[in-house]
Coordinates of C-alpha atoms and ligand atoms in Angstrom, one line a residue:
X100 CA 6.9 -35.2 37.9
X101 CA 3.5 -34.9 36.1
X102 CA 0.2 -36.0 37.6
X103 CA -2.7 -37.1 35.5
X104 CA -6.3 -37.7 36.4
X105 CA -8.9 -39.3 34.2
X106 CA -10.6 -36.1 33.3
X107 CA -7.4 -34.5 31.9
X108 CA -6.7 -37.7 29.9
X109 CA -10.2 -37.7 28.6
X110 CA -10.0 -34.0 27.7
X111 CA -6.7 -34.5 25.9
X112 CA -8.2 -37.4 24.0
X113 CA -11.3 -35.4 23.0
X114 CA -9.1 -32.5 21.9
X115 CA -6.9 -34.7 19.7
X116 CA -10.1 -36.2 18.1
X117 CA -11.3 -32.7 17.5
X118 CA -8.0 -31.7 15.9
X119 CA -7.7 -34.8 13.7
X120 CA -11.4 -34.7 12.8
X121 CA -10.9 -31.3 11.2
X122 CA -11.2 -31.2 7.4
X123 CA -7.9 -30.3 5.7
X124 CA -7.8 -26.7 4.5
X125 CA -8.1 -26.6 0.7
X126 CA -5.7 -24.2 -0.9
X127 CA -5.3 -23.4 -4.6
X128 CA -2.1 -21.9 -5.9
X129 CA -2.4 -20.6 -9.5
X130 CA -0.1 -19.1 -12.1
X131 CA -1.1 -15.7 -13.4
X132 CA 1.0 -14.1 -16.1
X133 CA -0.2 -10.7 -14.9
X134 CA 0.9 -11.3 -11.3
X135 CA 3.6 -8.9 -10.0
X136 CA 7.1 -9.8 -9.0
X137 CA 7.7 -9.7 -5.2
X138 CA 10.3 -7.0 -4.9
X139 CA 13.3 -8.2 -2.9
X140 CA 13.0 -4.8 -1.1
X141 CA 10.0 -6.1 0.8
X142 CA 12.7 -7.9 2.9
X143 CA 14.4 -4.7 3.9
X144 CA 15.6 -3.6 7.3
X145 CA 15.9 -0.4 9.4
X146 CA 18.7 0.7 11.8
X147 CA 18.3 3.8 13.8
X148 CA 20.5 5.7 16.2
X149 CA 18.4 4.3 19.0
X150 CA 19.6 2.4 22.1
X151 CA 22.1 -0.3 21.2
X152 CA 21.1 -0.6 17.5
X153 CA 24.1 1.3 16.1
X154 CA 26.5 2.1 19.0
X155 CA 27.2 -1.0 21.1
X156 CA 25.3 -3.1 18.6
X157 CA 26.2 -3.1 14.9
X158 CA 29.1 -0.6 15.5
X159 CA 31.6 -1.4 18.2
X160 CA 34.4 0.8 16.8
X161 CA 37.7 -0.1 15.2
X162 CA 39.5 -0.5 18.6
X163 CA 37.0 -3.0 20.0
X164 CA 38.1 -6.5 21.1
X165 CA 35.1 -7.8 19.2
X166 CA 36.2 -8.8 15.7
X167 CA 35.1 -6.1 13.4
X168 CA 35.5 -4.6 9.9
X169 CA 35.8 -0.8 10.0
X170 CA 34.2 -0.9 13.5
X171 CA 31.2 -3.1 12.5
X172 CA 30.9 -6.5 14.1
X173 CA 32.0 -9.3 11.8
X174 CA 29.4 -11.7 13.3
X175 CA 26.6 -9.3 12.4
X176 CA 28.0 -8.7 9.0
X177 CA 28.0 -12.5 8.3
X178 CA 24.5 -12.9 9.7
X179 CA 23.0 -10.1 7.6
X180 CA 24.8 -11.4 4.5
X181 CA 23.3 -14.8 5.1
X182 CA 19.9 -13.2 5.4
X183 CA 20.4 -11.5 2.0
X184 CA 19.2 -8.2 3.3
X185 CA 18.3 -6.2 0.2
X186 CA 18.3 -2.7 1.7
X187 CA 19.0 -0.9 5.0
X188 CA 17.2 2.3 6.1
X189 CA 19.3 4.7 8.3
X190 CA 19.7 6.9 10.4
X191 CA 16.1 7.0 11.7
X192 CA 13.2 7.1 12.5
X193 CA 12.6 10.1 14.7
X194 CA 16.4 10.5 14.9
X195 CA 16.6 11.3 11.2
X196 CA 14.9 14.7 11.6
X197 CA 17.5 15.7 14.2
X198 CA 20.5 14.4 12.3
X199 CA 22.8 16.9 10.6
X200 CA 24.9 14.8 8.2
X201 CA 27.9 17.1 8.1
X202 CA 28.6 16.3 11.8
X203 CA 29.2 12.7 10.8
X204 CA 31.8 13.1 8.1
X205 CA 35.5 13.9 8.2
X206 CA 38.1 12.8 10.7
X207 CA 36.4 11.0 13.6
X208 CA 38.3 12.8 16.3
X209 CA 37.2 16.2 15.0
X210 CA 33.5 15.4 14.8
X211 CA 31.2 17.3 17.2
X212 CA 29.1 15.4 19.7
X213 CA 25.3 15.5 19.7
X214 CA 22.6 14.6 22.2
X215 CA 20.1 12.0 21.0
X216 CA 17.0 13.9 22.2
X217 CA 14.5 11.2 21.2
X218 CA 16.2 8.1 22.5
X219 CA 17.5 8.2 26.0
X220 CA 19.1 11.6 25.8
X221 CA 22.5 10.0 25.4
X222 CA 25.5 11.8 24.0
X223 CA 26.8 10.4 20.7
X224 CA 30.2 11.1 19.2
X225 CA 29.1 10.9 15.6
X226 CA 31.7 8.2 15.0
X227 CA 29.3 6.2 12.9
X228 CA 28.4 8.5 10.0
X229 CA 27.5 8.5 6.3
X230 CA 30.8 6.9 5.1
X231 CA 30.5 4.2 7.7
X232 CA 26.9 3.5 6.8
X233 CA 27.3 3.5 3.0
X234 CA 30.5 1.4 3.2
X235 CA 28.7 -1.1 5.4
X236 CA 25.9 -1.3 2.8
X237 CA 28.5 -2.1 0.1
X238 CA 30.0 -4.8 2.3
X239 CA 26.5 -6.3 2.9
X240 CA 25.6 -5.9 -0.8
X241 CA 22.5 -4.1 0.4
X242 CA 21.0 -1.0 -1.1
X243 CA 21.2 2.0 1.3
X244 CA 18.0 3.9 2.1
X245 CA 18.9 7.3 3.5
X246 CA 16.2 8.9 5.5
X247 CA 17.2 12.5 5.4
X248 CA 16.4 15.3 7.7
X249 CA 13.6 17.6 6.7
X250 CA 12.1 18.6 10.0
X251 CA 15.1 20.5 11.4
X252 CA 17.0 21.0 8.2
X253 CA 16.9 23.3 5.1
X254 CA 16.7 22.6 1.4
X255 CA 20.3 23.6 1.2
X256 CA 21.5 21.1 3.8
X257 CA 19.4 18.4 2.3
X258 CA 20.5 18.9 -1.3
X259 CA 24.1 19.2 -0.3
X260 CA 23.7 15.8 1.2
X261 CA 22.5 14.4 -2.1
X262 CA 25.4 16.1 -3.8
X263 CA 28.0 14.8 -1.3
X264 CA 26.8 11.2 -1.8
X265 CA 26.1 11.2 -5.6
X266 CA 28.0 13.9 -7.4
X267 CA 30.9 12.5 -9.5
X268 CA 33.4 15.4 -8.9
X269 CA 34.0 19.1 -9.5
X270 CA 31.2 20.2 -7.1
X271 CA 32.0 21.5 -3.6
X272 CA 30.4 18.6 -1.8
X273 CA 31.9 15.9 -4.1
X274 CA 35.4 17.4 -3.5
X275 CA 34.8 17.4 0.2
X276 CA 33.8 13.7 0.0
X277 CA 37.0 13.0 -1.8
X278 CA 39.0 14.8 0.8
X279 CA 37.3 12.6 3.3
X280 CA 38.6 9.5 1.6
X281 CA 35.9 8.5 -0.9
X282 CA 36.7 9.1 -4.5
X283 CA 33.7 7.7 -6.3
X284 CA 30.1 8.5 -5.4
X285 CA 28.1 5.8 -3.8
X286 CA 25.1 4.3 -5.5
X287 CA 22.2 5.6 -3.4
X288 CA 18.8 5.4 -5.0
X289 CA 16.4 5.4 -2.1
X290 CA 16.0 8.7 -0.2
X291 CA 13.4 9.4 2.5
X292 CA 12.2 12.9 2.5
X293 CA 11.8 13.2 6.3
X294 CA 10.2 10.7 8.7
X295 CA 6.8 10.7 10.5
X296 CA 6.2 14.4 9.5
X297 CA 2.8 14.2 11.3
X298 CA 4.7 13.6 14.6
X299 CA 8.4 13.6 15.6
X300 CA 9.3 15.0 12.1
X301 CA 7.6 18.3 12.7
X302 CA 4.0 17.8 13.7
X303 CA 2.9 19.0 10.3
X304 CA -0.5 18.6 8.7
X305 CA -0.7 16.5 5.6
X306 CA -1.4 19.6 3.5
X307 CA 1.6 21.5 4.8
X308 CA 3.9 18.5 4.4
X309 CA 2.7 18.0 0.8
X310 CA 4.0 21.5 0.0
X311 CA 7.2 21.0 2.0
X312 CA 7.8 17.7 0.2
X313 CA 7.3 19.3 -3.2
X314 CA 9.8 21.9 -2.4
X315 CA 12.5 19.5 -1.2
X316 CA 11.9 16.9 -4.0
X317 CA 12.2 19.7 -6.6
X318 CA 15.9 20.2 -5.8
X319 CA 16.8 16.5 -5.5
X320 CA 18.8 15.1 -8.4
X321 CA 21.0 12.1 -9.0
X322 CA 23.3 14.4 -10.9
X323 CA 23.2 12.3 -14.1
X324 CA 20.0 13.6 -15.6
X325 CA 18.6 10.1 -15.6
X326 CA 16.0 10.6 -12.9
X327 CA 17.5 7.7 -11.0
X328 CA 16.3 8.7 -7.6
X329 CA 13.6 7.0 -5.7
X330 CA 12.1 9.6 -3.4
X331 CA 10.0 8.4 -0.6
X332 CA 7.5 10.7 1.1
X333 CA 7.0 10.3 4.8
X334 CA 3.7 8.4 5.0
X335 CA 0.7 7.8 7.2
X336 CA 0.5 6.8 10.7
X337 CA -1.4 3.5 10.6
X338 CA -4.9 4.3 9.4
X339 CA -4.5 8.0 8.6
X340 CA -6.0 7.6 5.1
X341 CA -6.3 11.3 4.8
X342 CA -2.5 11.6 4.8
X343 CA -2.1 9.3 1.9
X344 CA -5.0 10.9 0.0
X345 CA -3.4 14.4 0.4
X346 CA 0.0 13.3 -0.7
X347 CA -1.3 11.4 -3.7
X348 CA -3.6 14.3 -4.7
X349 CA -1.2 17.2 -4.1
X350 CA 2.2 15.9 -5.1
X351 CA 2.9 15.8 -8.9
X352 CA 3.8 12.3 -10.1
X353 CA 7.2 13.4 -11.5
X354 CA 8.3 14.4 -7.9
X355 CA 7.6 11.2 -6.1
X356 CA 8.4 7.5 -6.3
X357 CA 7.2 6.1 -3.0
X358 CA 4.8 6.9 -0.1
X359 CA 5.6 5.4 3.3
X360 CA 3.4 3.8 5.9
X361 CA 4.2 3.0 9.5
X362 CA 2.4 0.4 11.6
X363 CA 3.5 -1.6 14.6
X364 CA 2.0 -4.6 16.3
X365 CA 1.3 -4.4 20.1
X366 CA -1.1 -5.5 22.8
X367 CA -2.2 -2.0 23.6
X368 CA -0.2 1.1 22.8
X369 CA -0.4 2.4 26.4
X370 CA 0.0 -1.0 28.0
X371 CA 2.4 -3.0 25.8
X372 CA 3.3 -5.7 28.3
X373 CA 6.4 -7.9 28.5
X374 CA 8.1 -9.2 25.4
X375 CA 8.6 -12.7 26.9
X376 CA 6.1 -13.1 29.7
X377 CA 2.7 -12.6 28.1
X378 CA -0.7 -14.3 28.3
X379 CA -2.7 -15.8 25.4
X380 CA -5.0 -12.8 25.6
X381 CA -2.0 -10.5 25.0
X382 CA -0.8 -12.8 22.2
X383 CA -4.2 -12.7 20.6
X384 CA -4.4 -8.9 20.8
X385 CA -0.9 -8.6 19.3
X386 CA -1.9 -10.8 16.4
X387 CA -5.0 -8.7 15.9
X388 CA -2.9 -5.6 15.3
X389 CA -0.4 -7.5 13.1
X390 CA -3.2 -8.9 10.9
X391 CA -4.7 -5.4 10.6
X392 CA -1.8 -4.7 8.2
X393 CA -3.8 -6.4 5.5
X394 CA -6.6 -3.9 5.9
X395 CA -4.2 -1.0 6.1
X396 CA -2.3 -2.0 2.9
X397 CA -5.6 -2.7 1.1
X398 CA -7.1 0.7 2.0
X399 CA -3.9 2.8 1.4
X400 CA -3.4 1.0 -1.9
X401 CA -7.0 1.7 -2.9
X402 CA -6.4 5.5 -2.4
X403 CA -3.2 5.2 -4.4
X404 CA -5.0 3.3 -7.2
X405 CA -7.4 6.2 -7.5
X406 CA -4.6 8.8 -8.2
X407 CA -2.1 6.4 -9.7
X408 CA -3.9 3.7 -11.7
X409 CA -0.7 2.8 -13.5
X410 CA 1.0 1.9 -10.3
X411 CA 4.0 4.1 -10.7
X412 CA 4.3 5.0 -7.0
X413 CA 5.2 2.4 -4.4
X414 CA 3.7 1.9 -1.0
X415 CA 6.7 1.6 1.3
X416 CA 6.0 0.1 4.7
X417 CA 9.3 1.4 6.1
X418 CA 8.5 0.6 9.8
X419 CA 6.8 -2.5 10.9
X420 CA 7.2 -5.1 13.7
X421 CA 6.2 -5.9 17.3
X422 CA 6.6 -3.3 20.0
X423 CA 6.5 -4.3 23.7
X424 CA 7.8 -3.0 27.0
X425 CA 11.6 -2.9 27.3
X426 CA 13.3 -5.7 29.1
X427 CA 13.4 -5.2 32.9
X428 CA 16.4 -3.2 34.1
X429 CA 17.1 -1.7 30.7
X430 CA 16.9 2.0 29.6
X431 CA 13.2 2.8 28.7
X432 CA 14.5 5.0 25.9
X433 CA 16.5 2.1 24.3
X434 CA 13.5 -0.1 23.3
X435 CA 15.4 -3.3 23.9
X436 CA 13.0 -6.3 23.9
X437 CA 13.3 -10.0 23.5
X438 CA 11.9 -11.9 20.6
X439 CA 9.7 -15.0 20.9
X440 CA 7.5 -17.3 18.8
X441 CA 5.0 -14.4 18.9
X442 CA 7.4 -12.4 16.8
X443 CA 7.9 -15.3 14.4
X444 CA 4.1 -15.2 13.9
X445 CA 4.2 -11.4 13.3
X446 CA 7.0 -11.8 10.8
X447 CA 5.5 -14.7 8.9
X448 CA 2.0 -13.1 8.6
X449 CA 3.3 -9.6 7.8
X450 CA 5.6 -10.9 5.0
X451 CA 2.8 -13.0 3.5
X452 CA 0.6 -9.8 3.5
X453 CA 3.3 -7.8 1.8
X454 CA 4.0 -10.6 -0.8
X455 CA 0.3 -10.8 -1.6
X456 CA 0.2 -7.0 -2.1
X457 CA 3.3 -7.0 -4.2
X458 CA 1.6 -5.0 -6.9
X459 CA 1.7 -1.9 -4.7
X460 CA 4.0 -2.7 -1.9
X461 CA 7.5 -2.5 -3.3
X462 CA 9.5 -2.1 -0.1
X463 CA 9.2 -2.7 3.6
X464 CA 11.6 -2.3 6.5
X465 CA 11.5 -4.3 9.7
X466 CA 12.1 -2.3 12.8
X467 CA 14.9 -2.7 13.8
X468 CA 17.9 -4.8 12.9
X469 CA 19.9 -5.1 16.2
X470 CA 18.9 -4.8 19.8
X471 CA 15.8 -2.6 19.2
X472 CA 12.1 -3.6 18.9
X473 CA 11.6 -6.7 16.7
X474 CA 15.3 -7.3 16.1
X475 CA 16.8 -10.0 14.0
X476 CA 20.0 -10.0 16.0
X477 CA 20.6 -9.4 19.7
X478 CA 24.0 -8.8 21.3
X479 CA 25.5 -8.8 24.8
X480 CA 29.2 -7.9 25.0
X481 CA 30.9 -10.2 22.6
X482 CA 27.9 -12.6 22.4
X483 CA 25.4 -12.5 19.6
X484 CA 22.2 -14.5 18.9
X485 CA 19.8 -14.8 16.0
X486 CA 16.1 -14.4 17.0
X487 CA 13.1 -16.4 15.7
X488 CA 12.4 -13.4 13.5
X489 CA 15.8 -13.8 11.8
X490 CA 15.0 -17.4 11.0
X491 CA 11.6 -16.5 9.5
X492 CA 13.2 -13.8 7.3
X493 CA 15.8 -16.3 6.2
X494 CA 13.3 -19.0 5.4
X495 CA 11.2 -16.4 3.4
X496 CA 14.1 -14.9 1.4
X497 CA 13.3 -17.4 -1.4
X498 CA 10.5 -15.1 -2.4
X499 CA 12.9 -12.2 -3.2
X500 CA 12.3 -11.1 -6.8
X501 CA 10.2 -14.2 -7.5
X502 CA 6.8 -14.0 -9.3
X503 CA 3.8 -14.0 -7.0
X504 CA 1.5 -17.0 -7.3
X505 CA -2.0 -16.0 -6.3
X506 CA -3.3 -18.2 -3.4
X507 CA -7.0 -18.9 -2.7
X508 CA -8.4 -20.5 0.5
X509 CA -10.8 -20.0 3.4
X510 CA -8.9 -19.9 6.6
X511 CA -10.1 -21.7 9.7
X512 CA -10.4 -19.4 12.7
X513 CA -8.3 -19.1 15.8
X514 CA -10.9 -18.4 18.5
X515 CA -10.2 -16.8 21.8
X516 CA -12.8 -15.7 24.3
X517 CA -15.5 -15.1 21.8
X518 CA -13.3 -13.4 19.2
X519 CA -11.8 -14.9 16.1
X520 CA -8.9 -14.3 13.8
X521 CA -7.9 -16.2 10.6
X522 CA -5.5 -18.9 11.8
X523 CA -3.7 -19.4 8.6
X524 CA -1.8 -17.1 6.3
X525 CA -0.1 -18.2 3.0
X526 CA 1.8 -16.7 0.1
X527 CA 3.5 -18.4 -2.8
X528 CA 5.9 -17.5 -5.6
X529 CA 7.8 -18.9 -8.5
X530 CA 11.5 -18.1 -9.1
X531 CA 13.0 -17.6 -12.6
X532 CA 14.5 -21.1 -12.3
X533 CA 11.0 -22.5 -11.9
X534 CA 11.2 -23.3 -8.2
X535 CA 7.8 -22.9 -6.4
X536 CA 7.9 -21.7 -2.8
X537 CA 4.9 -21.6 -0.5
X538 CA 5.2 -20.0 2.9
X539 CA 2.6 -20.7 5.6
X540 CA 1.8 -19.6 9.1
X541 CA -0.6 -21.0 11.7
X542 CA -1.0 -18.5 14.5
X543 CA -3.5 -20.7 16.5
X544 CA -2.0 -21.2 19.9
X545 CA -3.5 -24.7 20.3
X546 CA -4.7 -26.3 17.1
X547 CA -2.8 -27.9 14.2
X548 CA -4.1 -27.6 10.7
X549 CA -3.6 -29.8 7.7
X550 CA -3.4 -28.0 4.5
X551 CA -3.9 -29.5 1.0
X552 CA -2.3 -27.2 -1.6
X553 CA -3.5 -27.8 -5.1
X554 CA -0.7 -26.7 -7.5
X555 CA -2.6 -27.6 -10.6
X556 CA -0.4 -28.6 -13.5
X557 CA 2.7 -26.8 -12.2
X558 CA 5.7 -28.7 -13.3
X559 CA 7.3 -29.4 -9.8
X560 CA 7.7 -32.7 -8.0
X561 CA 10.6 -32.8 -5.7
X562 CA 9.5 -31.1 -2.4
X563 CA 11.4 -30.2 0.7
X564 CA 10.5 -27.9 3.5
X565 CA 11.6 -26.1 6.6
X566 CA 9.6 -25.5 9.8
X567 CA 10.0 -23.1 12.7
X568 CA 8.1 -24.1 15.7
X569 CA 8.6 -24.6 19.5
X570 CA 7.0 -26.1 22.5
X571 CA 5.8 -22.8 24.1
X572 CA 4.6 -19.7 22.5
X573 CA 6.9 -17.6 24.8
X574 CA 10.0 -19.6 23.8
X575 CA 13.0 -17.5 22.7
X576 CA 16.7 -17.8 22.2
X577 CA 18.9 -16.6 25.0
X578 CA 22.7 -16.0 25.2
X579 CA 22.9 -19.2 27.2
X580 CA 20.7 -21.1 24.8
X581 CA 21.1 -19.3 21.5
X582 CA 19.8 -22.2 19.4
X583 CA 16.7 -23.2 21.3
X584 CA 14.6 -22.0 18.3
X585 CA 16.1 -22.8 14.9
X586 CA 14.4 -24.0 11.6
X587 CA 14.2 -27.7 11.2
X588 CA 13.9 -29.8 8.0
X589 CA 10.3 -30.8 7.4
X590 CA 10.0 -34.5 7.7
X591 CA 6.6 -35.1 6.1
X592 CA 5.7 -33.4 2.8
X593 CA 3.2 -35.6 0.9
X594 CA 2.6 -34.9 -2.8
X595 CA 0.2 -36.7 -4.9
X596 CA -1.5 -35.8 -8.3
X597 CA -0.6 -32.1 -8.0
X598 CA -1.7 -31.8 -4.4
X599 CA 0.7 -31.1 -1.6
X600 CA -0.2 -32.0 2.0
X601 CA 1.5 -30.5 5.0
X602 CA 0.6 -30.2 8.7
X603 CA 1.0 -26.9 10.4
X604 CA 1.4 -27.3 14.1
X605 CA 0.2 -24.6 16.5
X606 CA 2.2 -21.3 16.2
X607 CA 4.5 -22.5 13.4
X608 CA 6.0 -21.1 10.2
X609 CA 6.7 -23.4 7.2
X610 CA 8.2 -22.9 3.8
X611 CA 7.9 -25.6 1.3
X612 CA 9.9 -25.7 -2.0
X613 CA 9.0 -27.6 -5.1
X614 CA 11.4 -28.1 -7.9
Ligands
AHR1427 O1 11.3 2.6 15.4 C1 11.1 3.4 16.5 C2 10.4 4.7 16.2 O2 9.1 4.4 15.8 C3 11.0 5.5 15.0 O3 12.0 6.3 15.4 C4 9.8 6.3 14.6 O4 9.8 6.6 13.2 C5 8.6 5.5 15.0 O5 7.6 6.2 15.7

C-alpha cells in the first residue's frame, strides 16, 4: 500500500510542471553529400576464452543436451543472426597473447589442454579452436576478426596461422588445414596483431611495440597479392595519446589498416560496484566514463588526422562496454555480470558516438557477447535471455552501412549533486533505400525531454518508432522474467511540416524511422 501526504503530492505536481514547462530540444538533421557511411562493423562483437563466454556459453559441445550446431547453441546462433552481427573478434583479449593456435586444430581428442592463466586459471581442452570459430562466423554470416598472438608467439607461428587460414593449397599449412577437414581457405580479412601490448600483451613501450608490429606486419600476406588484409595494431589504453602518436608516426602506412582503442565504462576502476544494485551516484559516474568516449575518439582521431589526413587508417574501438563487480557467488575471474537499463544507456550513447565519428571509427567490438561483462546474451544451463543491451543493438542495426546524417543540437543537462552531463545523445542516418533513422538516448534518471527534430526537406513522411524503457533504472531481465525489458512500439510520433516530435522518457532509448 502507498501512503501520500500533501507535501509529496505538491512536490510531484511541481516536478511535473517543471518537466512539462521545459522547452522542447531543437534538433536539426541535415544531409551532407560528404558525410561518411556508418560502417556496419561498428556493430561488432567480441568473444574471449573468458569465464562462460565460450565454454559453457556459446559452445556447449556436440554431445550437449542443449540443441546445438557443431557444439554451438542454436538459440544463441539465432539470436546473433537476428542481431545481424557484422563481425566477431576472437580468441581474446588478454587470452589472445597466450593462445597457440596449433593446439586448437586437428582431432579434438588429441588436442593438448591448456591453463587459462588470465581468467580463473581454469584448464581448457582446446575443443573450441580455429575451425570451430571460423565455421561459426560463416553460419552467422559475420566476418571473423582473429586477434592473433604476438606477446608469447613468434613471427613464424603467426605467419603460419595466416597461411593455414588463407592459403589456397600446396603450402604446408594449407595442406594441414585440408587434412583437418577444411578444403577451401576461409575469408578472413581482419587480423589483430596482438592485444593490449602495453599490458597483458607484453608490457611493451609504444616505441618497442611499433617495431615489433612492423616486423610481424611485414610477413603477413593474404596469399593472393591483392593486399586484402586488414591489419589492426594493438591500440591505446583509454587516453594514452602517446601510444597512438607513436604508432601513427613510426609504422609505414602500407603496413597498417587499423589502430585499436580500448575503453570501458565503470563507477571507479578499483571499486566497480554491483551490476544490479547501484545508486544514482554510481550510475552518474558510470555515464561520465561512458560519455568520455566522445573525447577519446575525438582526440585519438585528431592524432590520426595529423599523420593520415586522407583517412586510410581506421580507429577500431575493439573493446568497449560496462564493467562492474561479478555477480555474487560467481568466480571473480569469470567477469559474469547482469545487464540493466544502465547498460542500455551505455550502449545507446556509445553507438551514437561511434556513428557520429564514422569518418574515422570503422569498427567497434562490444565486450563481450555471452556471459561476460556487457553481454548481449546470458545463459544458465539450457536457459538463455537477451539483455537490454541486445535490444539496443538490434534497434540500432538500421544504421549499419547507412550514410551518416549530421545532427546539430544543444543538449539539456542531467544534473546530479552539482555536476552535469549532457542528457541527450542522438545520431541519424539514411539508408540506400531512402529510409531515415534517428536514434536517441535520454540518460537523465528523472526528467523526460521532448525533442523536435527538423528534417528540412527530406522526402520522408511515414514514421514509426521503437522505445526501450523501464520503470526502474536497475531493472533487468532474469531467467524467470526474461522479457521484463523488451522494445515496444512507439505510440506517439508527431510529424508536421518537416518537424518530428517525440518524447524521451527518463533513461530511455528510441529509434524513429521515416520512409
Ligand atoms: O574484456 C576483458 C579484458 O579486458 C580483455 O581480455 C583485455 O583485452 C581487456 O583488458
